[in-house]
Amino acid sequence: MEELVRYIVSNLVDNQEAFEVKSQVEDGINVINIYADKEEIGKIIGKQGRIAKAIRSIVKAACGKDARKVSVEIIER
């Protein structure tokens, strides 16, 4: 999932070094954190959070019917 999120975000931002994607497991939930610079974070979130919602929907669909739970967080660095 981390590679999928990295691919999506890399196509959204202008500066490829302006973001970083890391994943970790917390309480049985796979948390994917997107760390981005302030000037790139708006492109990742989108107007009214539409792009962020779309990223979360794609990740949820990619998980399929697996028992895995995935959360995508966008964090300014």
PDB file with SEQRES, HELIX, SHEET and CRYST1 records, atoms N, CA, C and O in Angstrom:
SEQRES   1 A   77  MET GLU GLU LEU VAL ARG TYR ILE VAL SER ASN LEU VAL          
SEQRES   2 A   77  ASP ASN GLN GLU ALA PHE GLU VAL LYS SER GLN VAL GLU          
SEQRES   3 A   77  ASP GLY ILE ASN VAL ILE ASN ILE TYR ALA ASP LYS GLU          
SEQRES   4 A   77  GLU ILE GLY LYS ILE ILE GLY LYS GLN GLY ARG ILE ALA          
SEQRES   5 A   77  LYS ALA ILE ARG SER ILE VAL LYS ALA ALA CYS GLY LYS          
SEQRES   6 A   77  ASP ALA ARG LYS VAL SER VAL GLU ILE ILE GLU ARG              
HELIX    1 AA1 GLU A    2  LEU A   12  1                                  11    
HELIX    2 AA2 GLN A   16  ALA A   18  5                                   3    
HELIX    3 AA3 LYS A   38  ILE A   45  1                                   8    
HELIX    4 AA4 LYS A   47  GLY A   49  5                                   3    
HELIX    5 AA5 ARG A   50  CYS A   63  1                                  14    
SHEET    1 AA1 3 PHE A  19  GLU A  26  0                                        
SHEET    2 AA1 3 ILE A  29  ALA A  36 -1                                        
SHEET    3 AA1 3 LYS A  69  GLU A  76  1                                        
CRYST1    1.000    1.000    1.000  90.00  90.00  90.00 P 1           1          
ATOM      1  N   MET A   1       0.815  -1.197   0.000  1.00  0.00           N  
ATOM      2  CA  MET A   1       0.000   0.000   0.000  1.00  0.00           C  
ATOM      3  C   MET A   1       0.860   1.262   0.000  1.00  0.00           C  
ATOM      4  O   MET A   1       0.508   2.272  -0.609  1.00  0.00           O  
ATOM      5  N   GLU A   2       1.978   1.184   0.687  1.00  0.00           N  
ATOM      6  CA  GLU A   2       2.859   2.350   0.776  1.00  0.00           C  
ATOM      7  C   GLU A   2       3.340   2.772  -0.615  1.00  0.00           C  
ATOM      8  O   GLU A   2       3.420   3.965  -0.908  1.00  0.00           O  
ATOM      9  N   GLU A   3       3.657   1.805  -1.464  1.00  0.00           N  
ATOM     10  CA  GLU A   3       4.111   2.111  -2.818  1.00  0.00           C  
ATOM     11  C   GLU A   3       2.999   2.749  -3.655  1.00  0.00           C  
ATOM     12  O   GLU A   3       3.258   3.645  -4.459  1.00  0.00           O  
ATOM     13  N   LEU A   4       1.777   2.290  -3.465  1.00  0.00           N  
ATOM     14  CA  LEU A   4       0.632   2.864  -4.175  1.00  0.00           C  
ATOM     15  C   LEU A   4       0.439   4.324  -3.795  1.00  0.00           C  
ATOM     16  O   LEU A   4       0.255   5.178  -4.662  1.00  0.00           O  
ATOM     17  N   VAL A   5       0.481   4.606  -2.512  1.00  0.00           N  
ATOM     18  CA  VAL A   5       0.325   5.989  -2.031  1.00  0.00           C  
ATOM     19  C   VAL A   5       1.472   6.850  -2.531  1.00  0.00           C  
ATOM     20  O   VAL A   5       1.257   7.990  -2.942  1.00  0.00           O  
ATOM     21  N   ARG A   6       2.693   6.317  -2.502  1.00  0.00           N  
ATOM     22  CA  ARG A   6       3.856   7.069  -2.980  1.00  0.00           C  
ATOM     23  C   ARG A   6       3.692   7.411  -4.469  1.00  0.00           C  
ATOM     24  O   ARG A   6       4.014   8.523  -4.888  1.00  0.00           O  
ATOM     25  N   TYR A   7       3.200   6.473  -5.254  1.00  0.00           N  
ATOM     26  CA  TYR A   7       2.991   6.711  -6.683  1.00  0.00           C  
ATOM     27  C   TYR A   7       1.947   7.804  -6.914  1.00  0.00           C  
ATOM     28  O   TYR A   7       2.157   8.701  -7.729  1.00  0.00           O  
ATOM     29  N   ILE A   8       0.847   7.733  -6.214  1.00  0.00           N  
ATOM     30  CA  ILE A   8      -0.225   8.724  -6.374  1.00  0.00           C  
ATOM     31  C   ILE A   8       0.264  10.122  -5.995  1.00  0.00           C  
ATOM     32  O   ILE A   8       0.066  11.081  -6.741  1.00  0.00           O  
ATOM     33  N   VAL A   9       0.901  10.227  -4.831  1.00  0.00           N  
ATOM     34  CA  VAL A   9       1.351  11.532  -4.343  1.00  0.00           C  
ATOM     35  C   VAL A   9       2.452  12.104  -5.232  1.00  0.00           C  
ATOM     36  O   VAL A   9       2.501  13.314  -5.448  1.00  0.00           O  
ATOM     37  N   SER A  10       3.332  11.252  -5.747  1.00  0.00           N  
ATOM     38  CA  SER A  10       4.424  11.747  -6.594  1.00  0.00           C  
ATOM     39  C   SER A  10       3.898  12.385  -7.870  1.00  0.00           C  
ATOM     40  O   SER A  10       4.541  13.269  -8.435  1.00  0.00           O  
ATOM     41  N   ASN A  11       2.724  11.939  -8.331  1.00  0.00           N  
ATOM     42  CA  ASN A  11       2.130  12.534  -9.524  1.00  0.00           C  
ATOM     43  C   ASN A  11       1.336  13.806  -9.216  1.00  0.00           C  
ATOM     44  O   ASN A  11       0.958  14.533 -10.135  1.00  0.00           O  
ATOM     45  N   LEU A  12       1.084  14.076  -7.957  1.00  0.00           N  
ATOM     46  CA  LEU A  12       0.343  15.273  -7.564  1.00  0.00           C  
ATOM     47  C   LEU A  12       1.244  16.471  -7.287  1.00  0.00           C  
ATOM     48  O   LEU A  12       0.884  17.606  -7.598  1.00  0.00           O  
ATOM     49  N   VAL A  13       2.407  16.222  -6.708  1.00  0.00           N  
ATOM     50  CA  VAL A  13       3.278  17.314  -6.260  1.00  0.00           C  
ATOM     51  C   VAL A  13       4.233  17.746  -7.366  1.00  0.00           C  
ATOM     52  O   VAL A  13       4.495  16.996  -8.306  1.00  0.00           O  
ATOM     53  N   ASP A  14       4.753  18.973  -7.239  1.00  0.00           N  
ATOM     54  CA  ASP A  14       5.728  19.499  -8.199  1.00  0.00           C  
ATOM     55  C   ASP A  14       7.143  19.070  -7.837  1.00  0.00           C  
ATOM     56  O   ASP A  14       7.931  18.718  -8.715  1.00  0.00           O  
ATOM     57  N   ASN A  15       7.465  19.098  -6.557  1.00  0.00           N  
ATOM     58  CA  ASN A  15       8.802  18.780  -6.079  1.00  0.00           C  
ATOM     59  C   ASN A  15       8.797  17.369  -5.477  1.00  0.00           C  
ATOM     60  O   ASN A  15       8.150  17.133  -4.458  1.00  0.00           O  
ATOM     61  N   GLN A  16       9.507  16.446  -6.096  1.00  0.00           N  
ATOM     62  CA  GLN A  16       9.509  15.052  -5.650  1.00  0.00           C  
ATOM     63  C   GLN A  16      10.186  14.869  -4.285  1.00  0.00           C  
ATOM     64  O   GLN A  16       9.925  13.878  -3.603  1.00  0.00           O  
ATOM     65  N   GLU A  17      11.040  15.796  -3.883  1.00  0.00           N  
ATOM     66  CA  GLU A  17      11.708  15.709  -2.581  1.00  0.00           C  
ATOM     67  C   GLU A  17      10.889  16.356  -1.470  1.00  0.00           C  
ATOM     68  O   GLU A  17      11.316  16.362  -0.315  1.00  0.00           O  
ATOM     69  N   ALA A  18       9.726  16.899  -1.798  1.00  0.00           N  
ATOM     70  CA  ALA A  18       8.925  17.654  -0.834  1.00  0.00           C  
ATOM     71  C   ALA A  18       7.996  16.769  -0.024  1.00  0.00           C  
ATOM     72  O   ALA A  18       7.244  17.274   0.809  1.00  0.00           O  
ATOM     73  N   PHE A  19       8.028  15.457  -0.247  1.00  0.00           N  
ATOM     74  CA  PHE A  19       7.160  14.580   0.526  1.00  0.00           C  
ATOM     75  C   PHE A  19       7.874  13.271   0.842  1.00  0.00           C  
ATOM     76  O   PHE A  19       8.881  12.919   0.228  1.00  0.00           O  
ATOM     77  N   GLU A  20       7.314  12.562   1.825  1.00  0.00           N  
ATOM     78  CA  GLU A  20       7.852  11.270   2.247  1.00  0.00           C  
ATOM     79  C   GLU A  20       6.678  10.426   2.721  1.00  0.00           C  
ATOM     80  O   GLU A  20       5.767  10.933   3.375  1.00  0.00           O  
ATOM     81  N   VAL A  21       6.700   9.150   2.392  1.00  0.00           N  
ATOM     82  CA  VAL A  21       5.629   8.243   2.777  1.00  0.00           C  
ATOM     83  C   VAL A  21       6.224   7.152   3.652  1.00  0.00           C  
ATOM     84  O   VAL A  21       7.188   6.489   3.270  1.00  0.00           O  
ATOM     85  N   LYS A  22       5.640   6.975   4.831  1.00  0.00           N  
ATOM     86  CA  LYS A  22       6.081   5.927   5.766  1.00  0.00           C  
ATOM     87  C   LYS A  22       4.855   5.203   6.289  1.00  0.00           C  
ATOM     88  O   LYS A  22       3.788   5.797   6.443  1.00  0.00           O  
ATOM     89  N   SER A  23       5.014   3.927   6.560  1.00  0.00           N  
ATOM     90  CA  SER A  23       3.895   3.182   7.134  1.00  0.00           C  
ATOM     91  C   SER A  23       4.331   2.518   8.433  1.00  0.00           C  
ATOM     92  O   SER A  23       5.504   2.199   8.628  1.00  0.00           O  
ATOM     93  N   GLN A  24       3.371   2.322   9.302  1.00  0.00           N  
ATOM     94  CA  GLN A  24       3.604   1.667  10.587  1.00  0.00           C  
ATOM     95  C   GLN A  24       2.316   1.001  11.023  1.00  0.00           C  
ATOM     96  O   GLN A  24       1.240   1.324  10.520  1.00  0.00           O  
ATOM     97  N   VAL A  25       2.423   0.079  11.951  1.00  0.00           N  
ATOM     98  CA  VAL A  25       1.246  -0.625  12.448  1.00  0.00           C  
ATOM     99  C   VAL A  25       0.965  -0.154  13.870  1.00  0.00           C  
ATOM    100  O   VAL A  25       1.828  -0.224  14.745  1.00  0.00           O  
ATOM    101  N   GLU A  26      -0.261   0.328  14.086  1.00  0.00           N  
ATOM    102  CA  GLU A  26      -0.692   0.781  15.410  1.00  0.00           C  
ATOM    103  C   GLU A  26      -2.004   0.091  15.753  1.00  0.00           C  
ATOM    104  O   GLU A  26      -2.999   0.278  15.053  1.00  0.00           O  
ATOM    105  N   ASP A  27      -2.023  -0.685  16.794  1.00  0.00           N  
ATOM    106  CA  ASP A  27      -3.233  -1.366  17.266  1.00  0.00           C  
ATOM    107  C   ASP A  27      -3.895  -2.197  16.171  1.00  0.00           C  
ATOM    108  O   ASP A  27      -5.122  -2.225  16.065  1.00  0.00           O  
ATOM    109  N   GLY A  28      -3.090  -2.868  15.362  1.00  0.00           N  
ATOM    110  CA  GLY A  28      -3.616  -3.717  14.307  1.00  0.00           C  
ATOM    111  C   GLY A  28      -4.049  -2.978  13.055  1.00  0.00           C  
ATOM    112  O   GLY A  28      -4.559  -3.597  12.122  1.00  0.00           O  
ATOM    113  N   ILE A  29      -3.857  -1.677  13.016  1.00  0.00           N  
ATOM    114  CA  ILE A  29      -4.223  -0.866  11.856  1.00  0.00           C  
ATOM    115  C   ILE A  29      -2.939  -0.400  11.172  1.00  0.00           C  
ATOM    116  O   ILE A  29      -2.052   0.155  11.819  1.00  0.00           O  
ATOM    117  N   ASN A  30      -2.846  -0.628   9.872  1.00  0.00           N  
ATOM    118  CA  ASN A  30      -1.704  -0.166   9.105  1.00  0.00           C  
ATOM    119  C   ASN A  30      -1.901   1.322   8.806  1.00  0.00           C  
ATOM    120  O   ASN A  30      -2.802   1.686   8.050  1.00  0.00           O  
ATOM    121  N   VAL A  31      -1.075   2.173   9.389  1.00  0.00           N  
ATOM    122  CA  VAL A  31      -1.185   3.621   9.227  1.00  0.00           C  
ATOM    123  C   VAL A  31      -0.135   4.070   8.224  1.00  0.00           C  
ATOM    124  O   VAL A  31       1.060   3.846   8.418  1.00  0.00           O  
ATOM    125  N   ILE A  32      -0.587   4.704   7.155  1.00  0.00           N  
ATOM    126  CA  ILE A  32       0.312   5.246   6.141  1.00  0.00           C  
ATOM    127  C   ILE A  32       0.356   6.757   6.335  1.00  0.00           C  
ATOM    128  O   ILE A  32      -0.652   7.445   6.170  1.00  0.00           O  
ATOM    129  N   ASN A  33       1.527   7.262   6.684  1.00  0.00           N  
ATOM    130  CA  ASN A  33       1.714   8.693   6.924  1.00  0.00           C  
ATOM    131  C   ASN A  33       2.359   9.338   5.705  1.00  0.00           C  
ATOM    132  O   ASN A  33       3.365   8.850   5.190  1.00  0.00           O  
ATOM    133  N   ILE A  34       1.768  10.438   5.250  1.00  0.00           N  
ATOM    134  CA  ILE A  34       2.341  11.226   4.166  1.00  0.00           C  
ATOM    135  C   ILE A  34       2.861  12.507   4.801  1.00  0.00           C  
ATOM    136  O   ILE A  34       2.079  13.345   5.249  1.00  0.00           O  
ATOM    137  N   TYR A  35       4.188  12.659   4.842  1.00  0.00           N  
ATOM    138  CA  TYR A  35       4.811  13.867   5.372  1.00  0.00           C  
ATOM    139  C   TYR A  35       5.123  14.760   4.182  1.00  0.00           C  
ATOM    140  O   TYR A  35       5.851  14.346   3.279  1.00  0.00           O  
ATOM    141  N   ALA A  36       4.586  15.980   4.162  1.00  0.00           N  
ATOM    142  CA  ALA A  36       4.788  16.874   3.028  1.00  0.00           C  
ATOM    143  C   ALA A  36       5.108  18.279   3.506  1.00  0.00           C  
ATOM    144  O   ALA A  36       4.721  18.693   4.598  1.00  0.00           O  
ATOM    145  N   ASP A  37       5.828  19.002   2.653  1.00  0.00           N  
ATOM    146  CA  ASP A  37       6.117  20.399   2.930  1.00  0.00           C  
ATOM    147  C   ASP A  37       4.842  21.219   2.818  1.00  0.00           C  
ATOM    148  O   ASP A  37       3.876  20.811   2.175  1.00  0.00           O  
ATOM    149  N   LYS A  38       4.858  22.380   3.454  1.00  0.00           N  
ATOM    150  CA  LYS A  38       3.666  23.224   3.526  1.00  0.00           C  
ATOM    151  C   LYS A  38       3.142  23.615   2.140  1.00  0.00           C  
ATOM    152  O   LYS A  38       1.931  23.635   1.917  1.00  0.00           O  
ATOM    153  N   GLU A  39       4.047  23.924   1.215  1.00  0.00           N  
ATOM    154  CA  GLU A  39       3.596  24.374  -0.106  1.00  0.00           C  
ATOM    155  C   GLU A  39       3.033  23.244  -0.956  1.00  0.00           C  
ATOM    156  O   GLU A  39       2.337  23.513  -1.935  1.00  0.00           O  
ATOM    157  N   GLU A  40       3.307  21.995  -0.618  1.00  0.00           N  
ATOM    158  CA  GLU A  40       2.804  20.850  -1.383  1.00  0.00           C  
ATOM    159  C   GLU A  40       1.566  20.205  -0.749  1.00  0.00           C  
ATOM    160  O   GLU A  40       0.863  19.438  -1.406  1.00  0.00           O  
ATOM    161  N   ILE A  41       1.308  20.505   0.486  1.00  0.00           N  
ATOM    162  CA  ILE A  41       0.230  19.816   1.210  1.00  0.00           C  
ATOM    163  C   ILE A  41      -1.147  20.141   0.632  1.00  0.00           C  
ATOM    164  O   ILE A  41      -2.043  19.298   0.668  1.00  0.00           O  
ATOM    165  N   GLY A  42      -1.323  21.328   0.111  1.00  0.00           N  
ATOM    166  CA  GLY A  42      -2.601  21.703  -0.490  1.00  0.00           C  
ATOM    167  C   GLY A  42      -2.913  20.889  -1.735  1.00  0.00           C  
ATOM    168  O   GLY A  42      -4.074  20.586  -2.012  1.00  0.00           O  
ATOM    169  N   LYS A  43      -1.877  20.534  -2.485  1.00  0.00           N  
ATOM    170  CA  LYS A  43      -2.074  19.720  -3.680  1.00  0.00           C  
ATOM    171  C   LYS A  43      -2.469  18.291  -3.317  1.00  0.00           C  
ATOM    172  O   LYS A  43      -3.193  17.633  -4.065  1.00  0.00           O  
ATOM    173  N   ILE A  44      -1.997  17.819  -2.181  1.00  0.00           N  
ATOM    174  CA  ILE A  44      -2.319  16.453  -1.742  1.00  0.00           C  
ATOM    175  C   ILE A  44      -3.729  16.399  -1.158  1.00  0.00           C  
ATOM    176  O   ILE A  44      -4.452  15.425  -1.371  1.00  0.00           O  
ATOM    177  N   ILE A  45      -4.118  17.431  -0.431  1.00  0.00           N  
ATOM    178  CA  ILE A  45      -5.442  17.440   0.195  1.00  0.00           C  
ATOM    179  C   ILE A  45      -6.511  17.814  -0.830  1.00  0.00           C  
ATOM    180  O   ILE A  45      -7.572  17.190  -0.858  1.00  0.00           O  
ATOM    181  N   GLY A  46      -6.261  18.804  -1.660  1.00  0.00           N  
ATOM    182  CA  GLY A  46      -7.223  19.219  -2.674  1.00  0.00           C  
ATOM    183  C   GLY A  46      -8.309  20.100  -2.092  1.00  0.00           C  
ATOM    184  O   GLY A  46      -8.383  20.298  -0.879  1.00  0.00           O  
ATOM    185  N   LYS A  47      -9.151  20.627  -2.967  1.00  0.00           N  
ATOM    186  CA  LYS A  47     -10.243  21.496  -2.522  1.00  0.00           C  
ATOM    187  C   LYS A  47     -11.241  20.687  -1.715  1.00  0.00           C  
ATOM    188  O   LYS A  47     -11.729  19.646  -2.156  1.00  0.00           O  
ATOM    189  N   GLN A  48     -11.528  21.185  -0.536  1.00  0.00           N  
ATOM    190  CA  GLN A  48     -12.468  20.560   0.399  1.00  0.00           C  
ATOM    191  C   GLN A  48     -12.096  19.111   0.706  1.00  0.00           C  
ATOM    192  O   GLN A  48     -12.962  18.314   1.066  1.00  0.00           O  
ATOM    193  N   GLY A  49     -10.805  18.760   0.568  1.00  0.00           N  
ATOM    194  CA  GLY A  49     -10.331  17.433   0.925  1.00  0.00           C  
ATOM    195  C   GLY A  49     -10.697  16.337  -0.064  1.00  0.00           C  
ATOM    196  O   GLY A  49     -10.655  15.155   0.275  1.00  0.00           O  
ATOM    197  N   ARG A  50     -11.053  16.718  -1.271  1.00  0.00           N  
ATOM    198  CA  ARG A  50     -11.510  15.724  -2.253  1.00  0.00           C  
ATOM    199  C   ARG A  50     -10.406  14.771  -2.682  1.00  0.00           C  
ATOM    200  O   ARG A  50     -10.652  13.573  -2.822  1.00  0.00           O  
ATOM    201  N   ILE A  51      -9.201  15.272  -2.894  1.00  0.00           N  
ATOM    202  CA  ILE A  51      -8.107  14.399  -3.319  1.00  0.00           C  
ATOM    203  C   ILE A  51      -7.709  13.468  -2.177  1.00  0.00           C  
ATOM    204  O   ILE A  51      -7.429  12.292  -2.410  1.00  0.00           O  
ATOM    205  N   ALA A  52      -7.680  13.982  -0.945  1.00  0.00           N  
ATOM    206  CA  ALA A  52      -7.365  13.137   0.212  1.00  0.00           C  
ATOM    207  C   ALA A  52      -8.398  12.024   0.359  1.00  0.00           C  
ATOM    208  O   ALA A  52      -8.044  10.879   0.637  1.00  0.00           O  
ATOM    209  N   LYS A  53      -9.672  12.359   0.174  1.00  0.00           N  
ATOM    210  CA  LYS A  53     -10.728  11.338   0.242  1.00  0.00           C  
ATOM    211  C   LYS A  53     -10.551  10.308  -0.859  1.00  0.00           C  
ATOM    212  O   LYS A  53     -10.763   9.117  -0.634  1.00  0.00           O  
ATOM    213  N   ALA A  54     -10.166  10.755  -2.047  1.00  0.00           N  
ATOM    214  CA  ALA A  54      -9.959   9.843  -3.168  1.00  0.00           C  
ATOM    215  C   ALA A  54      -8.785   8.900  -2.895  1.00  0.00           C  
ATOM    216  O   ALA A  54      -8.862   7.711  -3.204  1.00  0.00           O  
ATOM    217  N   ILE A  55      -7.703   9.423  -2.318  1.00  0.00           N  
ATOM    218  CA  ILE A  55      -6.553   8.580  -1.973  1.00  0.00           C  
ATOM    219  C   ILE A  55      -6.979   7.520  -0.968  1.00  0.00           C  
ATOM    220  O   ILE A  55      -6.629   6.349  -1.112  1.00  0.00           O  
ATOM    221  N   ARG A  56      -7.729   7.923   0.046  1.00  0.00           N  
ATOM    222  CA  ARG A  56      -8.198   6.965   1.050  1.00  0.00           C  
ATOM    223  C   ARG A  56      -9.114   5.915   0.428  1.00  0.00           C  
ATOM    224  O   ARG A  56      -9.044   4.742   0.793  1.00  0.00           O  
ATOM    225  N   SER A  57      -9.964   6.317  -0.497  1.00  0.00           N  
ATOM    226  CA  SER A  57     -10.870   5.376  -1.163  1.00  0.00           C  
ATOM    227  C   SER A  57     -10.093   4.370  -2.013  1.00  0.00           C  
ATOM    228  O   SER A  57     -10.417   3.182  -2.021  1.00  0.00           O  
ATOM    229  N   ILE A  58      -9.084   4.836  -2.717  1.00  0.00           N  
ATOM    230  CA  ILE A  58      -8.267   3.950  -3.546  1.00  0.00           C  
ATOM    231  C   ILE A  58      -7.528   2.936  -2.685  1.00  0.00           C  
ATOM    232  O   ILE A  58      -7.465   1.754  -3.023  1.00  0.00           O  
ATOM    233  N   VAL A  59      -6.970   3.398  -1.575  1.00  0.00           N  
ATOM    234  CA  VAL A  59      -6.251   2.490  -0.680  1.00  0.00           C  
ATOM    235  C   VAL A  59      -7.205   1.465  -0.082  1.00  0.00           C  
ATOM    236  O   VAL A  59      -6.869   0.285   0.016  1.00  0.00           O  
ATOM    237  N   LYS A  60      -8.386   1.906   0.315  1.00  0.00           N  
ATOM    238  CA  LYS A  60      -9.380   0.994   0.871  1.00  0.00           C  
ATOM    239  C   LYS A  60      -9.805  -0.046  -0.164  1.00  0.00           C  
ATOM    240  O   LYS A  60      -9.975  -1.219   0.168  1.00  0.00           O  
ATOM    241  N   ALA A  61      -9.977   0.378  -1.414  1.00  0.00           N  
ATOM    242  CA  ALA A  61     -10.363  -0.546  -2.483  1.00  0.00           C  
ATOM    243  C   ALA A  61      -9.228  -1.517  -2.803  1.00  0.00           C  
ATOM    244  O   ALA A  61      -9.475  -2.679  -3.126  1.00  0.00           O  
ATOM    245  N   ALA A  62      -7.987  -1.042  -2.714  1.00  0.00           N  
ATOM    246  CA  ALA A  62      -6.838  -1.906  -2.995  1.00  0.00           C  
ATOM    247  C   ALA A  62      -6.680  -2.986  -1.935  1.00  0.00           C  
ATOM    248  O   ALA A  62      -6.156  -4.063  -2.220  1.00  0.00           O  
ATOM    249  N   CYS A  63      -7.123  -2.709  -0.724  1.00  0.00           N  
ATOM    250  CA  CYS A  63      -7.059  -3.711   0.338  1.00  0.00           C  
ATOM    251  C   CYS A  63      -8.042  -4.848   0.053  1.00  0.00           C  
ATOM    252  O   CYS A  63      -7.833  -5.983   0.481  1.00  0.00           O  
ATOM    253  N   GLY A  64      -9.092  -4.536  -0.660  1.00  0.00           N  
ATOM    254  CA  GLY A  64     -10.069  -5.553  -1.008  1.00  0.00           C  
ATOM    255  C   GLY A  64     -10.807  -6.062   0.207  1.00  0.00           C  
ATOM    256  O   GLY A  64     -11.116  -5.309   1.130  1.00  0.00           O  
ATOM    257  N   LYS A  65     -11.081  -7.334   0.194  1.00  0.00           N  
ATOM    258  CA  LYS A  65     -11.840  -7.933   1.283  1.00  0.00           C  
ATOM    259  C   LYS A  65     -10.928  -8.498   2.369  1.00  0.00           C  
ATOM    260  O   LYS A  65     -11.368  -9.267   3.224  1.00  0.00           O  
ATOM    261  N   ASP A  66      -9.666  -8.113   2.325  1.00  0.00           N  
ATOM    262  CA  ASP A  66      -8.739  -8.549   3.372  1.00  0.00           C  
ATOM    263  C   ASP A  66      -9.177  -7.999   4.716  1.00  0.00           C  
ATOM    264  O   ASP A  66      -9.900  -7.006   4.794  1.00  0.00           O  
ATOM    265  N   ALA A  67      -8.738  -8.646   5.746  1.00  0.00           N  
ATOM    266  CA  ALA A  67      -9.084  -8.213   7.102  1.00  0.00           C  
ATOM    267  C   ALA A  67      -8.237  -7.011   7.536  1.00  0.00           C  
ATOM    268  O   ALA A  67      -8.431  -6.476   8.628  1.00  0.00           O  
ATOM    269  N   ARG A  68      -7.306  -6.591   6.685  1.00  0.00           N  
ATOM    270  CA  ARG A  68      -6.427  -5.483   7.047  1.00  0.00           C  
ATOM    271  C   ARG A  68      -7.181  -4.160   7.057  1.00  0.00           C  
ATOM    272  O   ARG A  68      -7.986  -3.892   6.165  1.00  0.00           O  
ATOM    273  N   LYS A  69      -6.925  -3.354   8.040  1.00  0.00           N  
ATOM    274  CA  LYS A  69      -7.481  -2.005   8.098  1.00  0.00           C  
ATOM    275  C   LYS A  69      -6.331  -1.040   7.831  1.00  0.00           C  
ATOM    276  O   LYS A  69      -5.234  -1.189   8.369  1.00  0.00           O  
ATOM    277  N   VAL A  70      -6.606  -0.050   6.988  1.00  0.00           N  
ATOM    278  CA  VAL A  70      -5.579   0.902   6.592  1.00  0.00           C  
ATOM    279  C   VAL A  70      -6.095   2.316   6.813  1.00  0.00           C  
ATOM    280  O   VAL A  70      -7.247   2.625   6.510  1.00  0.00           O  
ATOM    281  N   SER A  71      -5.234   3.161   7.341  1.00  0.00           N  
ATOM    282  CA  SER A  71      -5.553   4.568   7.555  1.00  0.00           C  
ATOM    283  C   SER A  71      -4.474   5.401   6.865  1.00  0.00           C  
ATOM    284  O   SER A  71      -3.288   5.081   6.948  1.00  0.00           O  
ATOM    285  N   VAL A  72      -4.888   6.462   6.187  1.00  0.00           N  
ATOM    286  CA  VAL A  72      -3.946   7.362   5.513  1.00  0.00           C  
ATOM    287  C   VAL A  72      -4.017   8.705   6.209  1.00  0.00           C  
ATOM    288  O   VAL A  72      -5.088   9.303   6.309  1.00  0.00           O  
ATOM    289  N   GLU A  73      -2.867   9.187   6.698  1.00  0.00           N  
ATOM    290  CA  GLU A  73      -2.767  10.458   7.400  1.00  0.00           C  
ATOM    291  C   GLU A  73      -1.840  11.384   6.621  1.00  0.00           C  
ATOM    292  O   GLU A  73      -0.810  10.948   6.108  1.00  0.00           O  
ATOM    293  N   ILE A  74      -2.203  12.649   6.533  1.00  0.00           N  
ATOM    294  CA  ILE A  74      -1.383  13.660   5.862  1.00  0.00           C  
ATOM    295  C   ILE A  74      -0.866  14.621   6.918  1.00  0.00           C  
ATOM    296  O   ILE A  74      -1.642  15.259   7.629  1.00  0.00           O  
ATOM    297  N   ILE A  75       0.453  14.716   7.013  1.00  0.00           N  
ATOM    298  CA  ILE A  75       1.081  15.482   8.086  1.00  0.00           C  
ATOM    299  C   ILE A  75       2.044  16.508   7.482  1.00  0.00           C  
ATOM    300  O   ILE A  75       2.852  16.177   6.615  1.00  0.00           O  
ATOM    301  N   GLU A  76       1.946  17.750   7.949  1.00  0.00           N  
ATOM    302  CA  GLU A  76       2.859  18.805   7.491  1.00  0.00           C  
ATOM    303  C   GLU A  76       4.166  18.688   8.243  1.00  0.00           C  
ATOM    304  O   GLU A  76       4.184  18.475   9.455  1.00  0.00           O  
ATOM    305  N   ARG A  77       5.257  18.830   7.516  1.00  0.00           N  
ATOM    306  CA  ARG A  77       6.565  18.785   8.190  1.00  0.00           C  
ATOM    307  C   ARG A  77       7.275  20.089   8.093  1.00  0.00           C  
ATOM    308  O   ARG A  77       8.387  20.225   8.604  1.00  0.00           O  
TER     309      ARG A  77                                                      
END                                                                             
